[in-house]
PDB file of C-alpha atoms and ligand atoms in Angstrom:
ATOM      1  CA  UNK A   1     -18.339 -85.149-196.589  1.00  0.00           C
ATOM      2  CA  UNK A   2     -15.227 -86.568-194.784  1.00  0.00           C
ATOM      3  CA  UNK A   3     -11.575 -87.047-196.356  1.00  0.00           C
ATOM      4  CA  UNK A   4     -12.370 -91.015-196.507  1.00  0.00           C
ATOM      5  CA  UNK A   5     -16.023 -91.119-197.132  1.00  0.00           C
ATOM      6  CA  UNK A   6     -16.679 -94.477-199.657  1.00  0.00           C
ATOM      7  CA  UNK A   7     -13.701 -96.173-198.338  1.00  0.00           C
ATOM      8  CA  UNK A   8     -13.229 -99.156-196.020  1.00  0.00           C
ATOM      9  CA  UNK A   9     -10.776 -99.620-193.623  1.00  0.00           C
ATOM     10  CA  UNK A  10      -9.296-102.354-191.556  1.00  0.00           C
ATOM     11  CA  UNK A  11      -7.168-101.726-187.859  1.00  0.00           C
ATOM     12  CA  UNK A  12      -5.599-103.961-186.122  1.00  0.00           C
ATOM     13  CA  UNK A  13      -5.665-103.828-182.122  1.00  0.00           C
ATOM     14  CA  UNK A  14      -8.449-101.702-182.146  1.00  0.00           C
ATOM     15  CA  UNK A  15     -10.298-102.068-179.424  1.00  0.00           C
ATOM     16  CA  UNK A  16      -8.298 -99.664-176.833  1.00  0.00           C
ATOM     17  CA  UNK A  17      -5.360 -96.774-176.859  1.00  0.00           C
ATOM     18  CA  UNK A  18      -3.650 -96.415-180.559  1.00  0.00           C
ATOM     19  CA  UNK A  19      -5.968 -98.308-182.706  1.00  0.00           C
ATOM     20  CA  UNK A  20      -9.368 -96.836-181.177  1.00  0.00           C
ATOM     21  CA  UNK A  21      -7.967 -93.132-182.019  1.00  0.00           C
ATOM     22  CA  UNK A  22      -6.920 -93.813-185.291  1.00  0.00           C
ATOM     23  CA  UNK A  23     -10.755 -96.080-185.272  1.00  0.00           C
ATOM     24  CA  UNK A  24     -12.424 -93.108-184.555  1.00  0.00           C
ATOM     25  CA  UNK A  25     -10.615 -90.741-186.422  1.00  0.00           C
ATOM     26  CA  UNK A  26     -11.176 -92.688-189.885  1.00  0.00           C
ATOM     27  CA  UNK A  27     -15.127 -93.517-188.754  1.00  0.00           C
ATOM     28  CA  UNK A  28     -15.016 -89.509-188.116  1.00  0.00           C
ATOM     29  CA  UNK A  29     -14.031 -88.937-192.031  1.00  0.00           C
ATOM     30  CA  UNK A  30     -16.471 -90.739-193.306  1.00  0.00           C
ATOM     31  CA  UNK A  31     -14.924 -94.672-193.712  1.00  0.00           C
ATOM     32  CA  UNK A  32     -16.143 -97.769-192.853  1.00  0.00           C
ATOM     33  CA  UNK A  33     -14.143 -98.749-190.266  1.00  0.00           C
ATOM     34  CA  UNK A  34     -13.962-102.653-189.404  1.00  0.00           C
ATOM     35  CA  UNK A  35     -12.497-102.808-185.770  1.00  0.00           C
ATOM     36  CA  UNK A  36     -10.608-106.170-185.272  1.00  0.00           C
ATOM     37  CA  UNK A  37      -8.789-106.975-182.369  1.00  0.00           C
ATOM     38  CA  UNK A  38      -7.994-110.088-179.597  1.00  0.00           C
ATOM     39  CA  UNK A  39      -9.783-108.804-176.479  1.00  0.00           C
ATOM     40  CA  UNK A  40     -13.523-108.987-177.278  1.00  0.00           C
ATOM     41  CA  UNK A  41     -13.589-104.887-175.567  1.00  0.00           C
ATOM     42  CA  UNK A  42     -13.604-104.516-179.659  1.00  0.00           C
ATOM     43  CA  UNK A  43     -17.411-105.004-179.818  1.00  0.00           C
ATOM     44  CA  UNK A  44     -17.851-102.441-177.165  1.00  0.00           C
ATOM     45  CA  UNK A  45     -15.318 -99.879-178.643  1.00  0.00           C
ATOM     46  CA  UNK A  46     -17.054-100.307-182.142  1.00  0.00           C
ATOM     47  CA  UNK A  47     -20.644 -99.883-181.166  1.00  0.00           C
ATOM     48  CA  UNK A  48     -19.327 -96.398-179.331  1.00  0.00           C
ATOM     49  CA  UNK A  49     -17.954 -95.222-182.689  1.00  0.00           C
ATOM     50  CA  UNK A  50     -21.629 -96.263-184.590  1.00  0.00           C
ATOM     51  CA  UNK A  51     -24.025 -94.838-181.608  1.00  0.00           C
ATOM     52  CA  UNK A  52     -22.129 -91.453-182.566  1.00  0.00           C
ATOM     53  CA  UNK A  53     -23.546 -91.956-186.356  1.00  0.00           C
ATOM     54  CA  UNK A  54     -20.274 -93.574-187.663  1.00  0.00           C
ATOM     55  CA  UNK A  55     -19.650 -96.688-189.448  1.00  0.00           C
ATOM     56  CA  UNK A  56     -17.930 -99.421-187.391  1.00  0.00           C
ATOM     57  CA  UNK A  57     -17.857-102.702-187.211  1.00  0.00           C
ATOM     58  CA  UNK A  58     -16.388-105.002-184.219  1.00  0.00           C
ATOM     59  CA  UNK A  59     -14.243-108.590-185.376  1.00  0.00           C
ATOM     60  CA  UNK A  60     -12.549-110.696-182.897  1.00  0.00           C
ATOM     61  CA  UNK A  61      -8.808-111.994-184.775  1.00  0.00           C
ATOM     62  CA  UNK A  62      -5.905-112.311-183.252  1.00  0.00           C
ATOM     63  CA  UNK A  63      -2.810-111.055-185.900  1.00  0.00           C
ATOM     64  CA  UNK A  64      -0.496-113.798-185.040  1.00  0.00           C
ATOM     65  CA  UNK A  65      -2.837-116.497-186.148  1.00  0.00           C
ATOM     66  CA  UNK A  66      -2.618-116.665-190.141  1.00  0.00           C
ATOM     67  CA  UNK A  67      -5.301-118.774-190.737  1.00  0.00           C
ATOM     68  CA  UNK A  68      -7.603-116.497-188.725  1.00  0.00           C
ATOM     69  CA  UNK A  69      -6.388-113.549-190.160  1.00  0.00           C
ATOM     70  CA  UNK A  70      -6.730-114.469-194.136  1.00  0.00           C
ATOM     71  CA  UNK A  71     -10.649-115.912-192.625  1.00  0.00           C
ATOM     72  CA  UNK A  72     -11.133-112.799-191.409  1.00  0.00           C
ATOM     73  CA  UNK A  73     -10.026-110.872-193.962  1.00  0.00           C
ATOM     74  CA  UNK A  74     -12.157-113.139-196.650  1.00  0.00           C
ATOM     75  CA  UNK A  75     -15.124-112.393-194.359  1.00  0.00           C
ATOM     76  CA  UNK A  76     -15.032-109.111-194.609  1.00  0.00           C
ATOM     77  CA  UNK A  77     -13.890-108.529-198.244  1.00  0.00           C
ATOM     78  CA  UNK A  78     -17.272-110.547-198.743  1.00  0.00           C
ATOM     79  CA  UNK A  79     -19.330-108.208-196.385  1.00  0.00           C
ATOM     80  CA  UNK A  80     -18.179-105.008-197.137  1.00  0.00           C
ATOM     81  CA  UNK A  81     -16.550-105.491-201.006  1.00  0.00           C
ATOM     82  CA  UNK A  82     -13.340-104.267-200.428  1.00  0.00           C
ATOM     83  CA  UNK A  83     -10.965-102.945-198.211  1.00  0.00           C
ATOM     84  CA  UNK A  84      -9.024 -99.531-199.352  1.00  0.00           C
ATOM     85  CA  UNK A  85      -7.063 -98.994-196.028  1.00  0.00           C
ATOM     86  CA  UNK A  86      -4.850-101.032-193.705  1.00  0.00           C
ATOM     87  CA  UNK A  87      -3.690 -99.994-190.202  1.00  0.00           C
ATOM     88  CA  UNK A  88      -1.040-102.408-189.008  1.00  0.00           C
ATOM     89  CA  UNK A  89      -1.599-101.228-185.202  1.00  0.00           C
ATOM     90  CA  UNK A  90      -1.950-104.511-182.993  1.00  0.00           C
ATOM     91  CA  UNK A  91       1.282-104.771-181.524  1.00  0.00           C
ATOM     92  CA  UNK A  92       2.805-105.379-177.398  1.00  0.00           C
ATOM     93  CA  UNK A  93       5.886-103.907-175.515  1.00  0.00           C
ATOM     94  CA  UNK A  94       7.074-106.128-172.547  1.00  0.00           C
ATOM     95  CA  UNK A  95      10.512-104.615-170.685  1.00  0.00           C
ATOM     96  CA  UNK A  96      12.933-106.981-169.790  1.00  0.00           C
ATOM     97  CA  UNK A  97      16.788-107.428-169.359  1.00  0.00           C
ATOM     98  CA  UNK A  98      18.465-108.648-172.634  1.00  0.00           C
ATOM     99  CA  UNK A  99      20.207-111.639-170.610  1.00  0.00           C
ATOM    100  CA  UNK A 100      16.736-112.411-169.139  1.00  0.00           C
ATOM    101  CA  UNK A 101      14.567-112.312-172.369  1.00  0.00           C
ATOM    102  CA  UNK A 102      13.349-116.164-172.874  1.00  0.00           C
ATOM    103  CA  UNK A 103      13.000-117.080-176.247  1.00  0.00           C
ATOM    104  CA  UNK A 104       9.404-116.941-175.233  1.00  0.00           C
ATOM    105  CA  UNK A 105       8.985-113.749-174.779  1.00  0.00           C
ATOM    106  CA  UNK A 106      11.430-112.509-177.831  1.00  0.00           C
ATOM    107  CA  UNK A 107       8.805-115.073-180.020  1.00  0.00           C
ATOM    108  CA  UNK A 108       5.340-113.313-178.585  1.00  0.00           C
ATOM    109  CA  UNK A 109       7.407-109.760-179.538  1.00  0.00           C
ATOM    110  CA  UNK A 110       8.314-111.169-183.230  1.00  0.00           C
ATOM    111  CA  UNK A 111       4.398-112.911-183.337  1.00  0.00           C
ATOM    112  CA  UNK A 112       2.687-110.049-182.458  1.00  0.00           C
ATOM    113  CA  UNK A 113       4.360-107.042-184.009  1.00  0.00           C
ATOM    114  CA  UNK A 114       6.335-108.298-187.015  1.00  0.00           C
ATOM    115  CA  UNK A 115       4.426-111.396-187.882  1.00  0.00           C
ATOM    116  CA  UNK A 116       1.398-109.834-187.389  1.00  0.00           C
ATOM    117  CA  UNK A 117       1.700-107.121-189.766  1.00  0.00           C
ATOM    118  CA  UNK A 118       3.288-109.483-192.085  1.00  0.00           C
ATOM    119  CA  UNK A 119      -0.255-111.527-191.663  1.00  0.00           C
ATOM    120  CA  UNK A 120      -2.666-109.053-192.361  1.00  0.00           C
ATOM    121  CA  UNK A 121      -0.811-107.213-195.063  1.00  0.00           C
ATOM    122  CA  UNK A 122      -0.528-110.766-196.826  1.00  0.00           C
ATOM    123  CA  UNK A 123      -4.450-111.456-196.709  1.00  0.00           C
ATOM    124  CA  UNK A 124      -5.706-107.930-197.667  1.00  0.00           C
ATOM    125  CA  UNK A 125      -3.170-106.801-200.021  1.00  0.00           C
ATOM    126  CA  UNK A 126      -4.489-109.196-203.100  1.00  0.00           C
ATOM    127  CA  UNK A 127      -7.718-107.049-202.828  1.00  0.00           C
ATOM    128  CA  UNK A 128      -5.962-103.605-202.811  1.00  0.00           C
ATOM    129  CA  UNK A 129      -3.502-104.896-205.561  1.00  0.00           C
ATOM    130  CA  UNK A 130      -6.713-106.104-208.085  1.00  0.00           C
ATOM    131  CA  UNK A 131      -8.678-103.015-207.407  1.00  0.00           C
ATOM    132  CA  UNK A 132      -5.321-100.404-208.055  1.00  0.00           C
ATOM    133  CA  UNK A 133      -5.898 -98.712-204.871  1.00  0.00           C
ATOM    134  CA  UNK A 134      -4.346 -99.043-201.520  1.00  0.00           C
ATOM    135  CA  UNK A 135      -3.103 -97.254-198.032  1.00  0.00           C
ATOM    136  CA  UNK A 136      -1.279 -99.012-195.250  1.00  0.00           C
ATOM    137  CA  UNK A 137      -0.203 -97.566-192.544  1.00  0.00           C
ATOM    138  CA  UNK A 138       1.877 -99.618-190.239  1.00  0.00           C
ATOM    139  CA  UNK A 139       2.626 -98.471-186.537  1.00  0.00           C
ATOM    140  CA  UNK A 140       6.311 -98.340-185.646  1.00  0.00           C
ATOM    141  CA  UNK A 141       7.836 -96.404-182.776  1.00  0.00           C
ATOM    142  CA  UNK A 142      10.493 -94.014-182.267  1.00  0.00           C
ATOM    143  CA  UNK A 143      12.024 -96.955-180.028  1.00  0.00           C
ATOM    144  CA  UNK A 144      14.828 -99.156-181.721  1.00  0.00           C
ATOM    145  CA  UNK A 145      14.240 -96.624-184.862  1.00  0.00           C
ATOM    146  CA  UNK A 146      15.619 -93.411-183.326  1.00  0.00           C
ATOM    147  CA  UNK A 147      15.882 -93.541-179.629  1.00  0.00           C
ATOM    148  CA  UNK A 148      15.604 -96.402-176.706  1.00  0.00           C
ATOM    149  CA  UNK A 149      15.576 -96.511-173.010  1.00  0.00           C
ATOM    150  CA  UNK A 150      17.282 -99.988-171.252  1.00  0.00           C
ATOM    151  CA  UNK A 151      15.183-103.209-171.432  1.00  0.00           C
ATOM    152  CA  UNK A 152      13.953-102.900-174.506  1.00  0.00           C
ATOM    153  CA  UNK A 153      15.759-105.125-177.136  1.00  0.00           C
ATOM    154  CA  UNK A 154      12.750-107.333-178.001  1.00  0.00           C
ATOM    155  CA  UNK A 155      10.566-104.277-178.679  1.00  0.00           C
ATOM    156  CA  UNK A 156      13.086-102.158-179.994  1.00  0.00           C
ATOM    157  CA  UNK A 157      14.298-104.710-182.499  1.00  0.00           C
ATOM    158  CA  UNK A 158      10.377-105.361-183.910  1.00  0.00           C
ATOM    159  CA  UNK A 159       9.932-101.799-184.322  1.00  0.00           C
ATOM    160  CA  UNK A 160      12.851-101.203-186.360  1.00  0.00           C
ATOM    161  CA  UNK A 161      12.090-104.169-188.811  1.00  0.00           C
ATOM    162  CA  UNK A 162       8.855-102.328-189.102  1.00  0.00           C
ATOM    163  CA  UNK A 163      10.693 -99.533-190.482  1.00  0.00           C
ATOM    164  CA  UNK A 164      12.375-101.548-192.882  1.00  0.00           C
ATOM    165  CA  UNK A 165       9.389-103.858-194.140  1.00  0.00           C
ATOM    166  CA  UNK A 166       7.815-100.442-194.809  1.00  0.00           C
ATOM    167  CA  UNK A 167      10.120 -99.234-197.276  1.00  0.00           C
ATOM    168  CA  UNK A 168      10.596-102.618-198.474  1.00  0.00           C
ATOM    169  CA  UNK A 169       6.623-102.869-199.283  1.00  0.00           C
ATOM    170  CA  UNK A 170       6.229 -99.130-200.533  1.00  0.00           C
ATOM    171  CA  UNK A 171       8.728-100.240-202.838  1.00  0.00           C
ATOM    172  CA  UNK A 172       7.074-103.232-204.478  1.00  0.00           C
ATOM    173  CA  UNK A 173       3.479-101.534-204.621  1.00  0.00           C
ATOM    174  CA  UNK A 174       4.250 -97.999-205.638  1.00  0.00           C
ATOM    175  CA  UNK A 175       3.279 -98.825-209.173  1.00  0.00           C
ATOM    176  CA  UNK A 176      -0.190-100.363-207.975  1.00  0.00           C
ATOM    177  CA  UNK A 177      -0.724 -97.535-206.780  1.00  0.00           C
ATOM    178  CA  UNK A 178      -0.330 -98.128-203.186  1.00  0.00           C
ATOM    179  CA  UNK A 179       1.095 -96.251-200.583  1.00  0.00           C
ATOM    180  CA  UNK A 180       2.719 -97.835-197.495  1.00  0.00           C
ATOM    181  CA  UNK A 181       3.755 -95.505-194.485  1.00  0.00           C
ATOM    182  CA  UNK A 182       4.460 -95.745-190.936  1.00  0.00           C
ATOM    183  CA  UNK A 183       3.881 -93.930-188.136  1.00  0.00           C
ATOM    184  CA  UNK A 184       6.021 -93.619-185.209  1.00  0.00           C
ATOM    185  CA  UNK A 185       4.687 -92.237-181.842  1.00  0.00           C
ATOM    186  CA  UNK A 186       6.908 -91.306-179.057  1.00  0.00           C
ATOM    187  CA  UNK A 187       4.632 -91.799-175.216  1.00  0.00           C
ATOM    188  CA  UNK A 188       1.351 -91.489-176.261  1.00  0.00           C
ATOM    189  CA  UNK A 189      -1.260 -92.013-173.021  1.00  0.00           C
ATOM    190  CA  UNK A 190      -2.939 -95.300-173.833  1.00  0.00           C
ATOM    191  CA  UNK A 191      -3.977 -98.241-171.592  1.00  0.00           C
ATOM    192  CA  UNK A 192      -0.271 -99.466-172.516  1.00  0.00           C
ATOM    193  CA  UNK A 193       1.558 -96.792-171.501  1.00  0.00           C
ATOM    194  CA  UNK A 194      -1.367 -96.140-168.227  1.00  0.00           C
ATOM    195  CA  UNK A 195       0.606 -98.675-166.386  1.00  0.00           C
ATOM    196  CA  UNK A 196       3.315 -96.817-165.717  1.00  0.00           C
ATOM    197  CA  UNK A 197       3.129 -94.808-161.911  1.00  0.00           C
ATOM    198  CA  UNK A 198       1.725 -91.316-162.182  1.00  0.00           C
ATOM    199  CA  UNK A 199       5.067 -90.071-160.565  1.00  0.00           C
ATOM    200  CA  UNK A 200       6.839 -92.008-163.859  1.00  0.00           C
ATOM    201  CA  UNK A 201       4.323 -90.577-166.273  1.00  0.00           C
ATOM    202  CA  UNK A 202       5.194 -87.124-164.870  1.00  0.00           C
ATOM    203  CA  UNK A 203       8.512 -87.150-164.945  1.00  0.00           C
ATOM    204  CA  UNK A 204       8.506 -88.509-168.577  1.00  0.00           C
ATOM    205  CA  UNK A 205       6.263 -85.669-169.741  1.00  0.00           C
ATOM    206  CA  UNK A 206       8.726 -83.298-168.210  1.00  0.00           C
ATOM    207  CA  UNK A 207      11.066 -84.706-170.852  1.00  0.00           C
ATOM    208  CA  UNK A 208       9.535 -84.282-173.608  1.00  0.00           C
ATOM    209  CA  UNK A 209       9.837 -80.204-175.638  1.00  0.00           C
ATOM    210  CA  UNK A 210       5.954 -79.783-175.484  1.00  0.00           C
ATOM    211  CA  UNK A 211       5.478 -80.984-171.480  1.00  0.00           C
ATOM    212  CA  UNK A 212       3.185 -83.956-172.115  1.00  0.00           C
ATOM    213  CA  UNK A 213       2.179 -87.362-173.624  1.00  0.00           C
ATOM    214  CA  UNK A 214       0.666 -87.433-176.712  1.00  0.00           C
ATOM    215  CA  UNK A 215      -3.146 -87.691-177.549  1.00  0.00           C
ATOM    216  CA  UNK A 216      -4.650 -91.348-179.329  1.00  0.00           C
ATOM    217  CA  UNK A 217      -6.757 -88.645-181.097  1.00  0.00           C
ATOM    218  CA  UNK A 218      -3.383 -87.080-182.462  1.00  0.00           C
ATOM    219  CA  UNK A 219      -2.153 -90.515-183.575  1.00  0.00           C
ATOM    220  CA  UNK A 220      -5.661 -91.063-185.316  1.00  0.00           C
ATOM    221  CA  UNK A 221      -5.402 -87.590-187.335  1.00  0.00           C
ATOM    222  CA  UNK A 222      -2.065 -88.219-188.468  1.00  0.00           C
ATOM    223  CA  UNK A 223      -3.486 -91.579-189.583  1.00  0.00           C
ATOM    224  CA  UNK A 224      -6.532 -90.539-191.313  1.00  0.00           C
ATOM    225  CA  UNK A 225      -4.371 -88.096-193.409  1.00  0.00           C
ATOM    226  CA  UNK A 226      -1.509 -91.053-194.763  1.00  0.00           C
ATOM    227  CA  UNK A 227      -5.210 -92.719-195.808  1.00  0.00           C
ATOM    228  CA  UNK A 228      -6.853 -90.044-197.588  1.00  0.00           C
ATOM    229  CA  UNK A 229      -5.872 -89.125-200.665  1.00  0.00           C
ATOM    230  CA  UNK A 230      -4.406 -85.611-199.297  1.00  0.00           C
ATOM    231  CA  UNK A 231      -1.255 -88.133-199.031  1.00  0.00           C
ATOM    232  CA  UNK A 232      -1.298 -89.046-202.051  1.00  0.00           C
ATOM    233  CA  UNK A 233       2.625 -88.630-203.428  1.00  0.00           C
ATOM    234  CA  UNK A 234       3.939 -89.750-199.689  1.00  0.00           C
ATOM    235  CA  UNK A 235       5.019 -93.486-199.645  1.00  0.00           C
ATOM    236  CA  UNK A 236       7.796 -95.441-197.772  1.00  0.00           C
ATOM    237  CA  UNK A 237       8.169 -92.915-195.131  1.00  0.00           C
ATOM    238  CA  UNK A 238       8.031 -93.222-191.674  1.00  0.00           C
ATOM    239  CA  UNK A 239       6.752 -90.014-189.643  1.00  0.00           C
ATOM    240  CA  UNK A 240       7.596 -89.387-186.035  1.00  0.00           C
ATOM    241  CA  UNK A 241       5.082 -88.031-183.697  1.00  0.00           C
ATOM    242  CA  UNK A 242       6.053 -87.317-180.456  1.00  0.00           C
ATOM    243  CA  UNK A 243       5.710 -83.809-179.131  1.00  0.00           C
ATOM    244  CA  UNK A 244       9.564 -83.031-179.965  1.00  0.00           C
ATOM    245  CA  UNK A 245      10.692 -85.577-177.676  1.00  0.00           C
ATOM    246  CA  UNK A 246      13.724 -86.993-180.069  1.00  0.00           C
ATOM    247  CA  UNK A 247      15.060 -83.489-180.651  1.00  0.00           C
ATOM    248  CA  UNK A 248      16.895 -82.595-177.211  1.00  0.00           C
ATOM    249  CA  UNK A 249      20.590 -83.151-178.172  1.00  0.00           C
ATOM    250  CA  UNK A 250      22.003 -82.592-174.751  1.00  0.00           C
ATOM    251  CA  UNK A 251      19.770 -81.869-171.374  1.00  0.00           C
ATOM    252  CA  UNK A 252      21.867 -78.619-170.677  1.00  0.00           C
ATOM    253  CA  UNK A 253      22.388 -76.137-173.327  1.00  0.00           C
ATOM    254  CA  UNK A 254      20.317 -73.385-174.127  1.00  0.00           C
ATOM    255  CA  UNK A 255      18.562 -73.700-171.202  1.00  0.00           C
ATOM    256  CA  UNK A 256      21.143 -72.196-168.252  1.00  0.00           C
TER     257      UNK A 256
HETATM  258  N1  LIG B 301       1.439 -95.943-176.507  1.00  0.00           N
HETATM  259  C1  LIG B 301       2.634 -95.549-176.911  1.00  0.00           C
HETATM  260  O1  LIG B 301       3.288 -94.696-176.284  1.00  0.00           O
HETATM  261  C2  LIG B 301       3.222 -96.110-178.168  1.00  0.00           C
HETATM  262  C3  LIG B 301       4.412 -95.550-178.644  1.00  0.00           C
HETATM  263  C4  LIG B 301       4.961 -96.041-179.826  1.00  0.00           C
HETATM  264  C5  LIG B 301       4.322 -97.043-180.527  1.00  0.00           C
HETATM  265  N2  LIG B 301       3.167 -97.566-180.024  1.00  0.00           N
HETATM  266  C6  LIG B 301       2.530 -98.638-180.803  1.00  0.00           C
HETATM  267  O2  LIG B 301       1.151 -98.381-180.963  1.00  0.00           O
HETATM  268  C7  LIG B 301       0.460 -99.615-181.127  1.00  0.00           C
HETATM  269  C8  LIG B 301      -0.700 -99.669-180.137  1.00  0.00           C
HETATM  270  O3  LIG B 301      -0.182 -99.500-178.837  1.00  0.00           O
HETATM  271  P1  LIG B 301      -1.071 -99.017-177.615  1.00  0.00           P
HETATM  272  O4  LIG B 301      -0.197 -98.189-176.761  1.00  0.00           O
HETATM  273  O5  LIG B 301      -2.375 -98.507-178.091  1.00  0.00           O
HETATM  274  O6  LIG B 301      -1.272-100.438-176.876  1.00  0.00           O
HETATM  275  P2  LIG B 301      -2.501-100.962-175.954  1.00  0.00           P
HETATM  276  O7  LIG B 301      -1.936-102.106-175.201  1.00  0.00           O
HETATM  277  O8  LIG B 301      -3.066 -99.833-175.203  1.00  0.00           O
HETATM  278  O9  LIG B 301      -3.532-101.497-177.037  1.00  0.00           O
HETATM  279  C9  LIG B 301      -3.130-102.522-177.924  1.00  0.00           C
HETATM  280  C10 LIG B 301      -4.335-103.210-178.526  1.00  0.00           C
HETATM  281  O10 LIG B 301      -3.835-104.238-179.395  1.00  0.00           O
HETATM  282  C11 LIG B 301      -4.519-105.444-179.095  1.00  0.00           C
HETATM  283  N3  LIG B 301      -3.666-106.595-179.403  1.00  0.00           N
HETATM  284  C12 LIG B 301      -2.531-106.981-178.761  1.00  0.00           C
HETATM  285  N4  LIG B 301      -2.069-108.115-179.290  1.00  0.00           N
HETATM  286  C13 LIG B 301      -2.932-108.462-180.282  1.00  0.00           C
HETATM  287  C14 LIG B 301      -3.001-109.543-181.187  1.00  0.00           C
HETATM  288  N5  LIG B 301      -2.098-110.547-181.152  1.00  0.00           N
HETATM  289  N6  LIG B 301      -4.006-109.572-182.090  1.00  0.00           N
HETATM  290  C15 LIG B 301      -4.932-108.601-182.108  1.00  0.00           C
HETATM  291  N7  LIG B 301      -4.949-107.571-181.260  1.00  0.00           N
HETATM  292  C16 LIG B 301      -3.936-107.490-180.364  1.00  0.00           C
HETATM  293  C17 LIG B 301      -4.861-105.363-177.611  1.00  0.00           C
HETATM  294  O11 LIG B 301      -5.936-106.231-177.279  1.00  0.00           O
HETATM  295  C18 LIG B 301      -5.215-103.893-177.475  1.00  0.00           C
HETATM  296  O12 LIG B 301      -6.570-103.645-177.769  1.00  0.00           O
HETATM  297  C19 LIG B 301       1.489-100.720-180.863  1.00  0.00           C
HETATM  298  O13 LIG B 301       1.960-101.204-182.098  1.00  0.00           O
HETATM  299  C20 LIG B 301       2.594 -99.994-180.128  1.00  0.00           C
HETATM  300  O14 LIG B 301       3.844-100.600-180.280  1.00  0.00           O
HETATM  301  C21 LIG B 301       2.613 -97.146-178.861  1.00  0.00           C
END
């Protein structure tokens, strides 16, 4: 018996890199995982998790669309009874000078990855608040919360009002017995991050304390553990995973 067996779970941008680790990882404990996501690779990703004897299930939504989202949610509240977890994981990163950012592109960074965890907390929380029993786990970043390279003011700013709607939210639902949590990955090798030139990827892993880029599978254990009930007292915390890769406090001591 997994660490989530009888619960159902809901992730956001599932389909690929982040979302399909922490997928599998809850499917691999024993939940129900509902896979929803924009790009219709979802279907694909889920029936992989359920051909290896998991429960998954595939939902095209796109988290900037409210309407969508709360029918969505209703859909599968009907279908599956309830939902006991929420992974806030759909989100985008697009670099660009601050002067050059169009309001377009600052709009699709607040749509995606603040609105859309607003979204889907606001449809499924109801259902966690009536049945006394909730985890959400929202994905943040060690950008804009603890470190940032150039370029990055529209993510950087999203993922730091993550931070802040987390502890905002844990606050308001501790006594429902809810936990809210984030996580926050430094480079993790997904299809987001797969863009970058080998010779970049490199020279990034040669930055970080442990000498690579993190695993989706390490992201999904971390993930399964803030929803099992081995978590239990943590809530309103955000926990950095990134190989040691925030802790260099200059590039030269110690190491002459
Ligand atoms: N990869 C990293 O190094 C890293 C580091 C820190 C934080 N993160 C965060 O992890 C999360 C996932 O990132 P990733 O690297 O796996 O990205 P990815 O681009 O590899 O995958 C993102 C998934 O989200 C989906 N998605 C995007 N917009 C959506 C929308 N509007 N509605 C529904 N689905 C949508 C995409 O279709 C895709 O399947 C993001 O929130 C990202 O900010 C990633």
């Amino acid at each position: 018996m997994g660490k989530l067996t009888g619960k159902v779970a809901f992730v956001t941008g599932a389909a690929m890199g982040n979302g399909e680790g922490i997928a599998r990882a809850l499917a691999r404990e024993g939940a129900q995982v509902i896979l929803a996501d924009m790009s219709d690779k979802v279907f694909e990703t889920a029936k992989n998790i359920e051909s290896q004897g998991y429960k998954a299930f595939g939902v095209l939504m796109n988290v900037t669309k409210k309407e969508e989202v709360q029918a969505v949610a209703e859909k599968m509240l009907q279908q599956f009874g309830k939902i006991d977890i929420l992974v806030n994981n759909a989100g985008i990163s697009k670099s660009c000078k601050f002067l050059e950012v169009t309001d377009e592109l600052r709009d699709l960074h607040f749509d995606v990855n603040i609105k859309g965890v607003w979204n889907c907390t606001q449809a499924i929380l109801p259902n966690m608040i009536q049945q006394n029993y909730g985890k959400i786990i929202n994905v943040s970043s060690v950008t804009g919360n603890v470190v940032v390279d150039p370029n990055m003011t529209a993510y950087a700013t999203t993922k730091a009002a993550v931070h802040g709607f987390t502890k905002a939210l844990a606050m308001e639902v501790a006594s429902r017995n809810i936990t809210v949590n984030s996580i926050m990955p430094g480079y993790i090798l997904t299809p987001l991050v797969q863009r970058h030139p080998q010779a970049h990827l490199d020279a990034m892993a040669s930055g970080i304390p442990m000498g690579r880029l993190g695993k989706i599978e390490e992201i999904g254990n971390l993930a399964a553990y803030l929803a099992s009930d081995e978590s239990s007292y943590i809530t309103g915390t955000s926990i950095i995973i990134d190989g040691g890769s925030t802790l260099p406090e200059t590039m030269v001591l110690g190491r002459e």
